[in-house]
Amino acid sequence: MSNTKPATQPSQISIRPGVGILSVLRHLNYKPWFAMAEFVDNSFQSYLQNAERLHRLHGDGFRVKVDIEIEKSDEVRIKIRDNAGGIAALDYARAFRPAVLPSDRSGLSEFGMGMKSAACWFAPKWKVRTSALGEPIEKTITFDIDTIVRDDIEELDVVETPADANDHYTEITLIDPYDKLQTRTGTKIKDHLASIYRLFLREGTLELYFNREALSYEMPRILVAPYYKDLSQPPIRWYREFSFDFGLGLKASGFAALREVASTSTAGFALFRRKRLIEGSLDDPYRPEFIFGTGNSYRRQRLIGEIQLEGFQVSHTKDGFQWDDFEEPFLELLKEQLETPTFPMLTQAEGHRARQPQRELKAEADKANARIAETVQKEVPNVLMQQSITLPFLERLPESIQPDVSAISHVIDVDHSGTTWRINIELAMDPAIEDWLTIADKASSAINAREITVRMCLVHPFMQRYCRADSMEIEALARVAAALGLSEITARDAGVPQYGTIRRNLNQLLREAFSKP
């Protein structure tokens, strides 16, 4: 085996035309994990193109390995190494010229810009060292973008050293990157990469490491429970696979399921093409309103799925599908798969309620209680001081309250001790209303009933800070308001003195203390 440098190997490589593009790439609308994914795409595509030769050399147990490491010293460097096929001499010139399409666009590298755009987006200077399988040479090329653009450089030197013909690897070094990838960003990149390549990791064709930690993707536990409208029936595993074709070469297949434990941030769909996630990674899931509803619905917290799409184009940064006019029919067909008379997954997602595990409930309660304690310590003493010197609350309820034309009202008649109580539960949306809770009570001879109004203000500062536009949260607080209002009325009927003091003080505390962070 010869280690002699081939005489025909050029010592320089052309990077024209389009050198000016390199300075623009820094401003691409990348997210760090999708930019990093470009390098992984190139590595895996190199493996696919050389899989037969690599397995013949190493055996059936060979796996492509990509290792991302952040080296922090005086100068931060990010290194991406792989053991794939390397960049062959036939592809070398194309690999470093901007906007030159690869000959094979059916894999993960299809735009001819992935490595170049991601590297320029990450760092002002970067280099690539590679040895291609079957070529007894290692090649290194360095890009200094500022110098290339300033001096209008169109050819770069290639440093060549002898190598074993069976060597195969590529190492990309991002030098002094713009984002130093501190702990938070680095952690997010790691978690997103595990999400993006979950299918390859799951089937074992890819080994992916981040700072020497092997990445893996853990599938959420699937809900096993009876249909909530008939709890006497046997439990169902809420998981369904599907496949449908909607013409013009457009196809979808995959599964949908309900999470056992609800999540406001990670529930939703992950959309794939060619087994690589395109849209819906980790905490940025694909949750179209047509399927998931609005606000913080229970569907948005439980419904998950992985969907393979065929026939669709993607953005050049590979972080979104180009739907054209096909997203709506896709969603309509998908909804038909998710909601059937015999398997009403969307209805179950909305209606199922699970008792929160004690451990999780305690953790969330600890957080909430700590925030409340901080507010009480900071804001409440001044309000209590004002209340202690305020004149006693007059023992008289108004017979009516100022109408709010935008309010939502429901009137119900209740028989109480032989008297009809006509109770109006009102949710007000007039910002001029000062109090969170308002009550009115009067006898009506016209209808031989007692007319009671209990009003909660939805646009009160306390509500705006701590209550989302979610029917369940509004309902919970409205029930508390109604209970407080009716309790005050029954306390007055029982002869409790100064019965309105609690409501007066509650309104003041909610506005002046507890509505603050």
mmCIF file of N, CA, C and O in Angstrom, residues 38-97:
data_model
loop_
_atom_site.group_PDB
_atom_site.id
_atom_site.type_symbol
_atom_site.label_atom_id
_atom_site.label_comp_id
_atom_site.label_asym_id
_atom_site.label_seq_id
_atom_site.Cartn_x
_atom_site.Cartn_y
_atom_site.Cartn_z
ATOM 1 N N GLU A 38 -26.602 20.417 10.434
ATOM 2 C CA GLU A 38 -26.068 20.370 9.070
ATOM 3 C C GLU A 38 -24.804 19.516 9.005
ATOM 4 O O GLU A 38 -24.586 18.777 8.037
ATOM 5 N N PHE A 39 -23.967 19.616 10.035
ATOM 6 C CA PHE A 39 -22.739 18.817 10.045
ATOM 7 C C PHE A 39 -23.058 17.328 10.200
ATOM 8 O O PHE A 39 -22.428 16.476 9.562
ATOM 9 N N VAL A 40 -24.035 17.036 11.069
ATOM 10 C CA VAL A 40 -24.438 15.647 11.263
ATOM 11 C C VAL A 40 -25.035 15.088 9.968
ATOM 12 O O VAL A 40 -24.779 13.937 9.591
ATOM 13 N N ASP A 41 -25.830 15.906 9.277
ATOM 14 C CA ASP A 41 -26.387 15.479 7.982
ATOM 15 C C ASP A 41 -25.280 15.077 7.013
ATOM 16 O O ASP A 41 -25.355 14.040 6.336
ATOM 17 N N ASN A 42 -24.255 15.925 6.911
ATOM 18 C CA ASN A 42 -23.159 15.630 5.981
ATOM 19 C C ASN A 42 -22.462 14.329 6.352
ATOM 20 O O ASN A 42 -22.113 13.518 5.484
ATOM 21 N N SER A 43 -22.258 14.142 7.657
ATOM 22 C CA SER A 43 -21.578 12.928 8.106
ATOM 23 C C SER A 43 -22.411 11.692 7.769
ATOM 24 O O SER A 43 -21.886 10.697 7.249
ATOM 25 N N PHE A 44 -23.695 11.757 8.064
ATOM 26 C CA PHE A 44 -24.535 10.579 7.828
ATOM 27 C C PHE A 44 -24.689 10.316 6.332
ATOM 28 O O PHE A 44 -24.721 9.164 5.895
ATOM 29 N N GLN A 45 -24.765 11.387 5.540
ATOM 30 C CA GLN A 45 -24.863 11.199 4.095
ATOM 31 C C GLN A 45 -23.586 10.563 3.539
ATOM 32 O O GLN A 45 -23.639 9.714 2.655
ATOM 33 N N SER A 46 -22.451 10.952 4.085
ATOM 34 C CA SER A 46 -21.184 10.347 3.671
ATOM 35 C C SER A 46 -21.178 8.856 4.012
ATOM 36 O O SER A 46 -20.687 8.033 3.228
ATOM 37 N N TYR A 47 -21.752 8.516 5.151
ATOM 38 C CA TYR A 47 -21.862 7.093 5.517
ATOM 39 C C TYR A 47 -22.762 6.356 4.524
ATOM 40 O O TYR A 47 -22.416 5.263 4.050
ATOM 41 N N LEU A 48 -23.921 6.940 4.204
ATOM 42 C CA LEU A 48 -24.846 6.274 3.293
ATOM 43 C C LEU A 48 -24.207 6.021 1.932
ATOM 44 O O LEU A 48 -24.391 4.958 1.321
ATOM 45 N N GLN A 49 -23.435 6.977 1.458
ATOM 46 C CA GLN A 49 -22.816 6.845 0.145
ATOM 47 C C GLN A 49 -21.691 5.806 0.139
ATOM 48 O O GLN A 49 -21.336 5.274 -0.911
ATOM 49 N N ASN A 50 -21.141 5.527 1.316
ATOM 50 C CA ASN A 50 -20.007 4.605 1.397
ATOM 51 C C ASN A 50 -20.303 3.383 2.261
ATOM 52 O O ASN A 50 -19.386 2.658 2.661
ATOM 53 N N ALA A 51 -21.601 3.167 2.554
ATOM 54 C CA ALA A 51 -21.975 2.128 3.521
ATOM 55 C C ALA A 51 -21.455 0.752 3.133
ATOM 56 O O ALA A 51 -20.912 0.008 3.965
ATOM 57 N N GLU A 52 -21.592 0.382 1.869
ATOM 58 C CA GLU A 52 -21.181 -0.955 1.444
ATOM 59 C C GLU A 52 -19.686 -1.166 1.661
ATOM 60 O O GLU A 52 -19.241 -2.204 2.187
ATOM 61 N N ARG A 53 -18.896 -0.177 1.294
ATOM 62 C CA ARG A 53 -17.437 -0.286 1.455
ATOM 63 C C ARG A 53 -17.043 -0.271 2.928
ATOM 64 O O ARG A 53 -16.140 -1.002 3.358
ATOM 65 N N LEU A 54 -17.729 0.567 3.742
ATOM 66 C CA LEU A 54 -17.402 0.643 5.167
ATOM 67 C C LEU A 54 -17.730 -0.665 5.883
ATOM 68 O O LEU A 54 -16.953 -1.131 6.724
ATOM 69 N N HIS A 55 -18.861 -1.265 5.537
ATOM 70 C CA HIS A 55 -19.226 -2.531 6.173
ATOM 71 C C HIS A 55 -18.339 -3.679 5.672
ATOM 72 O O HIS A 55 -18.062 -4.626 6.422
ATOM 73 N N ARG A 56 -17.913 -3.578 4.444
ATOM 74 C CA ARG A 56 -17.003 -4.599 3.931
ATOM 75 C C ARG A 56 -15.652 -4.522 4.655
ATOM 76 O O ARG A 56 -15.018 -5.543 4.938
ATOM 77 N N LEU A 57 -15.250 -3.302 5.008
ATOM 78 C CA LEU A 57 -13.969 -3.095 5.694
ATOM 79 C C LEU A 57 -14.053 -3.450 7.176
ATOM 80 O O LEU A 57 -13.140 -4.072 7.734
ATOM 81 N N HIS A 58 -15.159 -3.076 7.824
ATOM 82 C CA HIS A 58 -15.251 -3.210 9.285
ATOM 83 C C HIS A 58 -16.241 -4.266 9.756
ATOM 84 O O HIS A 58 -16.307 -4.555 10.954
ATOM 85 N N GLY A 59 -17.051 -4.806 8.867
ATOM 86 C CA GLY A 59 -18.033 -5.788 9.270
ATOM 87 C C GLY A 59 -19.407 -5.175 9.455
ATOM 88 O O GLY A 59 -19.583 -3.953 9.427
ATOM 89 N N ASP A 60 -20.389 -6.049 9.675
ATOM 90 C CA ASP A 60 -21.775 -5.591 9.782
ATOM 91 C C ASP A 60 -22.021 -4.740 11.020
ATOM 92 O O ASP A 60 -23.005 -4.009 11.083
ATOM 93 N N GLY A 61 -21.159 -4.839 12.014
ATOM 94 C CA GLY A 61 -21.365 -4.077 13.251
ATOM 95 C C GLY A 61 -20.923 -2.630 13.176
ATOM 96 O O GLY A 61 -21.075 -1.890 14.154
ATOM 97 N N PHE A 62 -20.410 -2.203 12.015
ATOM 98 C CA PHE A 62 -19.942 -0.812 11.904
ATOM 99 C C PHE A 62 -21.106 0.166 12.052
ATOM 100 O O PHE A 62 -22.190 -0.044 11.508
ATOM 101 N N ARG A 63 -20.899 1.234 12.816
ATOM 102 C CA ARG A 63 -21.878 2.306 12.964
ATOM 103 C C ARG A 63 -21.190 3.639 12.709
ATOM 104 O O ARG A 63 -20.049 3.853 13.150
ATOM 105 N N VAL A 64 -21.883 4.515 12.017
ATOM 106 C CA VAL A 64 -21.329 5.851 11.830
ATOM 107 C C VAL A 64 -21.400 6.593 13.163
ATOM 108 O O VAL A 64 -22.405 6.533 13.877
ATOM 109 N N LYS A 65 -20.333 7.261 13.500
ATOM 110 C CA LYS A 65 -20.209 7.955 14.775
ATOM 111 C C LYS A 65 -19.891 9.419 14.522
ATOM 112 O O LYS A 65 -18.973 9.743 13.758
ATOM 113 N N VAL A 66 -20.654 10.308 15.142
ATOM 114 C CA VAL A 66 -20.407 11.750 15.061
ATOM 115 C C VAL A 66 -20.200 12.260 16.479
ATOM 116 O O VAL A 66 -21.032 12.029 17.362
ATOM 117 N N ASP A 67 -19.082 12.931 16.689
ATOM 118 C CA ASP A 67 -18.713 13.407 18.023
ATOM 119 C C ASP A 67 -18.558 14.922 17.972
ATOM 120 O O ASP A 67 -17.715 15.443 17.235
ATOM 121 N N ILE A 68 -19.373 15.630 18.735
ATOM 122 C CA ILE A 68 -19.312 17.098 18.810
ATOM 123 C C ILE A 68 -18.702 17.472 20.160
ATOM 124 O O ILE A 68 -19.176 17.026 21.211
ATOM 125 N N GLU A 69 -17.662 18.265 20.121
ATOM 126 C CA GLU A 69 -16.983 18.612 21.371
ATOM 127 C C GLU A 69 -16.677 20.105 21.393
ATOM 128 O O GLU A 69 -16.194 20.666 20.404
ATOM 129 N N ILE A 70 -16.946 20.730 22.533
ATOM 130 C CA ILE A 70 -16.646 22.147 22.734
ATOM 131 C C ILE A 70 -15.372 22.237 23.548
ATOM 132 O O ILE A 70 -15.338 21.804 24.704
ATOM 133 N N GLU A 71 -14.319 22.741 22.949
ATOM 134 C CA GLU A 71 -13.039 22.900 23.636
ATOM 135 C C GLU A 71 -12.929 24.343 24.112
ATOM 136 O O GLU A 71 -12.910 25.271 23.299
ATOM 137 N N LYS A 72 -12.810 24.523 25.417
ATOM 138 C CA LYS A 72 -12.778 25.869 25.992
ATOM 139 C C LYS A 72 -11.425 26.107 26.658
ATOM 140 O O LYS A 72 -11.075 25.466 27.629
ATOM 141 N N SER A 73 -10.683 27.027 26.074
ATOM 142 C CA SER A 73 -9.428 27.473 26.679
ATOM 143 C C SER A 73 -9.329 28.969 26.405
ATOM 144 O O SER A 73 -10.318 29.680 26.581
ATOM 145 N N ASP A 74 -8.194 29.453 25.991
ATOM 146 C CA ASP A 74 -8.108 30.870 25.632
ATOM 147 C C ASP A 74 -8.966 31.177 24.409
ATOM 148 O O ASP A 74 -9.510 32.268 24.269
ATOM 149 N N GLU A 75 -9.063 30.195 23.523
ATOM 150 C CA GLU A 75 -9.858 30.358 22.312
ATOM 151 C C GLU A 75 -10.819 29.183 22.208
ATOM 152 O O GLU A 75 -10.415 28.034 22.153
ATOM 153 N N VAL A 76 -12.116 29.480 22.203
ATOM 154 C CA VAL A 76 -13.118 28.421 22.120
ATOM 155 C C VAL A 76 -13.092 27.807 20.724
ATOM 156 O O VAL A 76 -13.026 28.512 19.725
ATOM 157 N N ARG A 77 -13.139 26.479 20.705
ATOM 158 C CA ARG A 77 -13.229 25.765 19.434
ATOM 159 C C ARG A 77 -14.311 24.694 19.559
ATOM 160 O O ARG A 77 -14.408 24.026 20.583
ATOM 161 N N ILE A 78 -15.098 24.566 18.504
ATOM 162 C CA ILE A 78 -16.087 23.498 18.437
ATOM 163 C C ILE A 78 -15.628 22.531 17.358
ATOM 164 O O ILE A 78 -15.397 22.929 16.210
ATOM 165 N N LYS A 79 -15.498 21.240 17.728
ATOM 166 C CA LYS A 79 -15.035 20.242 16.770
ATOM 167 C C LYS A 79 -16.130 19.219 16.516
ATOM 168 O O LYS A 79 -16.771 18.738 17.447
ATOM 169 N N ILE A 80 -16.341 18.934 15.245
ATOM 170 C CA ILE A 80 -17.306 17.910 14.836
ATOM 171 C C ILE A 80 -16.533 16.849 14.067
ATOM 172 O O ILE A 80 -16.009 17.118 12.972
ATOM 173 N N ARG A 81 -16.430 15.641 14.636
ATOM 174 C CA ARG A 81 -15.655 14.570 14.023
ATOM 175 C C ARG A 81 -16.584 13.424 13.638
ATOM 176 O O ARG A 81 -17.556 13.150 14.346
ATOM 177 N N ASP A 82 -16.259 12.757 12.541
ATOM 178 C CA ASP A 82 -17.016 11.557 12.177
ATOM 179 C C ASP A 82 -16.079 10.498 11.636
ATOM 180 O O ASP A 82 -14.919 10.773 11.309
ATOM 181 N N ASN A 83 -16.595 9.274 11.577
ATOM 182 C CA ASN A 83 -15.842 8.153 11.017
ATOM 183 C C ASN A 83 -16.487 7.660 9.734
ATOM 184 O O ASN A 83 -16.434 6.476 9.407
ATOM 185 N N ALA A 84 -17.139 8.576 9.015
ATOM 186 C CA ALA A 84 -17.819 8.217 7.767
ATOM 187 C C ALA A 84 -16.803 8.113 6.629
ATOM 188 O O ALA A 84 -15.616 7.896 6.867
ATOM 189 N N GLY A 85 -17.265 8.293 5.405
ATOM 190 C CA GLY A 85 -16.408 8.015 4.250
ATOM 191 C C GLY A 85 -15.422 9.102 3.889
ATOM 192 O O GLY A 85 -14.597 8.908 2.986
ATOM 193 N N GLY A 86 -15.485 10.261 4.556
ATOM 194 C CA GLY A 86 -14.604 11.356 4.192
ATOM 195 C C GLY A 86 -15.069 12.053 2.926
ATOM 196 O O GLY A 86 -16.047 11.645 2.281
ATOM 197 N N ILE A 87 -14.375 13.134 2.561
ATOM 198 C CA ILE A 87 -14.718 13.878 1.345
ATOM 199 C C ILE A 87 -13.770 13.445 0.236
ATOM 200 O O ILE A 87 -12.573 13.743 0.272
ATOM 201 N N ALA A 88 -14.302 12.733 -0.727
ATOM 202 C CA ALA A 88 -13.485 12.159 -1.795
ATOM 203 C C ALA A 88 -12.975 13.235 -2.742
ATOM 204 O O ALA A 88 -13.538 14.331 -2.836
ATOM 205 N N ALA A 89 -11.894 12.903 -3.455
ATOM 206 C CA ALA A 89 -11.286 13.857 -4.380
ATOM 207 C C ALA A 89 -12.282 14.335 -5.433
ATOM 208 O O ALA A 89 -12.298 15.519 -5.805
ATOM 209 N N LEU A 90 -13.155 13.454 -5.906
ATOM 210 C CA LEU A 90 -14.128 13.834 -6.924
ATOM 211 C C LEU A 90 -15.130 14.860 -6.400
ATOM 212 O O LEU A 90 -15.681 15.641 -7.172
ATOM 213 N N ASP A 91 -15.383 14.849 -5.084
ATOM 214 C CA ASP A 91 -16.363 15.765 -4.497
ATOM 215 C C ASP A 91 -15.727 16.975 -3.831
ATOM 216 O O ASP A 91 -16.428 17.877 -3.377
ATOM 217 N N TYR A 92 -14.396 16.977 -3.757
ATOM 218 C CA TYR A 92 -13.736 17.983 -2.941
ATOM 219 C C TYR A 92 -13.985 19.397 -3.450
ATOM 220 O O TYR A 92 -14.330 20.303 -2.685
ATOM 221 N N ALA A 93 -13.836 19.597 -4.739
ATOM 222 C CA ALA A 93 -14.009 20.941 -5.293
ATOM 223 C C ALA A 93 -15.442 21.437 -5.067
ATOM 224 O O ALA A 93 -15.680 22.579 -4.662
ATOM 225 N N ARG A 94 -16.413 20.557 -5.324
ATOM 226 C CA ARG A 94 -17.807 20.953 -5.141
ATOM 227 C C ARG A 94 -18.140 21.243 -3.682
ATOM 228 O O ARG A 94 -18.897 22.155 -3.370
ATOM 229 N N ALA A 95 -17.545 20.492 -2.760
ATOM 230 C CA ALA A 95 -17.899 20.600 -1.345
ATOM 231 C C ALA A 95 -17.614 21.984 -0.777
ATOM 232 O O ALA A 95 -18.284 22.403 0.182
ATOM 233 N N PHE A 96 -16.644 22.706 -1.347
ATOM 234 C CA PHE A 96 -16.246 23.981 -0.762
ATOM 235 C C PHE A 96 -16.643 25.193 -1.604
ATOM 236 O O PHE A 96 -16.313 26.314 -1.258
ATOM 237 N N ARG A 97 -17.350 24.958 -2.694
ATOM 238 C CA ARG A 97 -17.836 26.074 -3.502
ATOM 239 C C ARG A 97 -19.277 26.386 -3.115
ATOM 240 O O ARG A 97 -20.110 25.473 -3.037
#
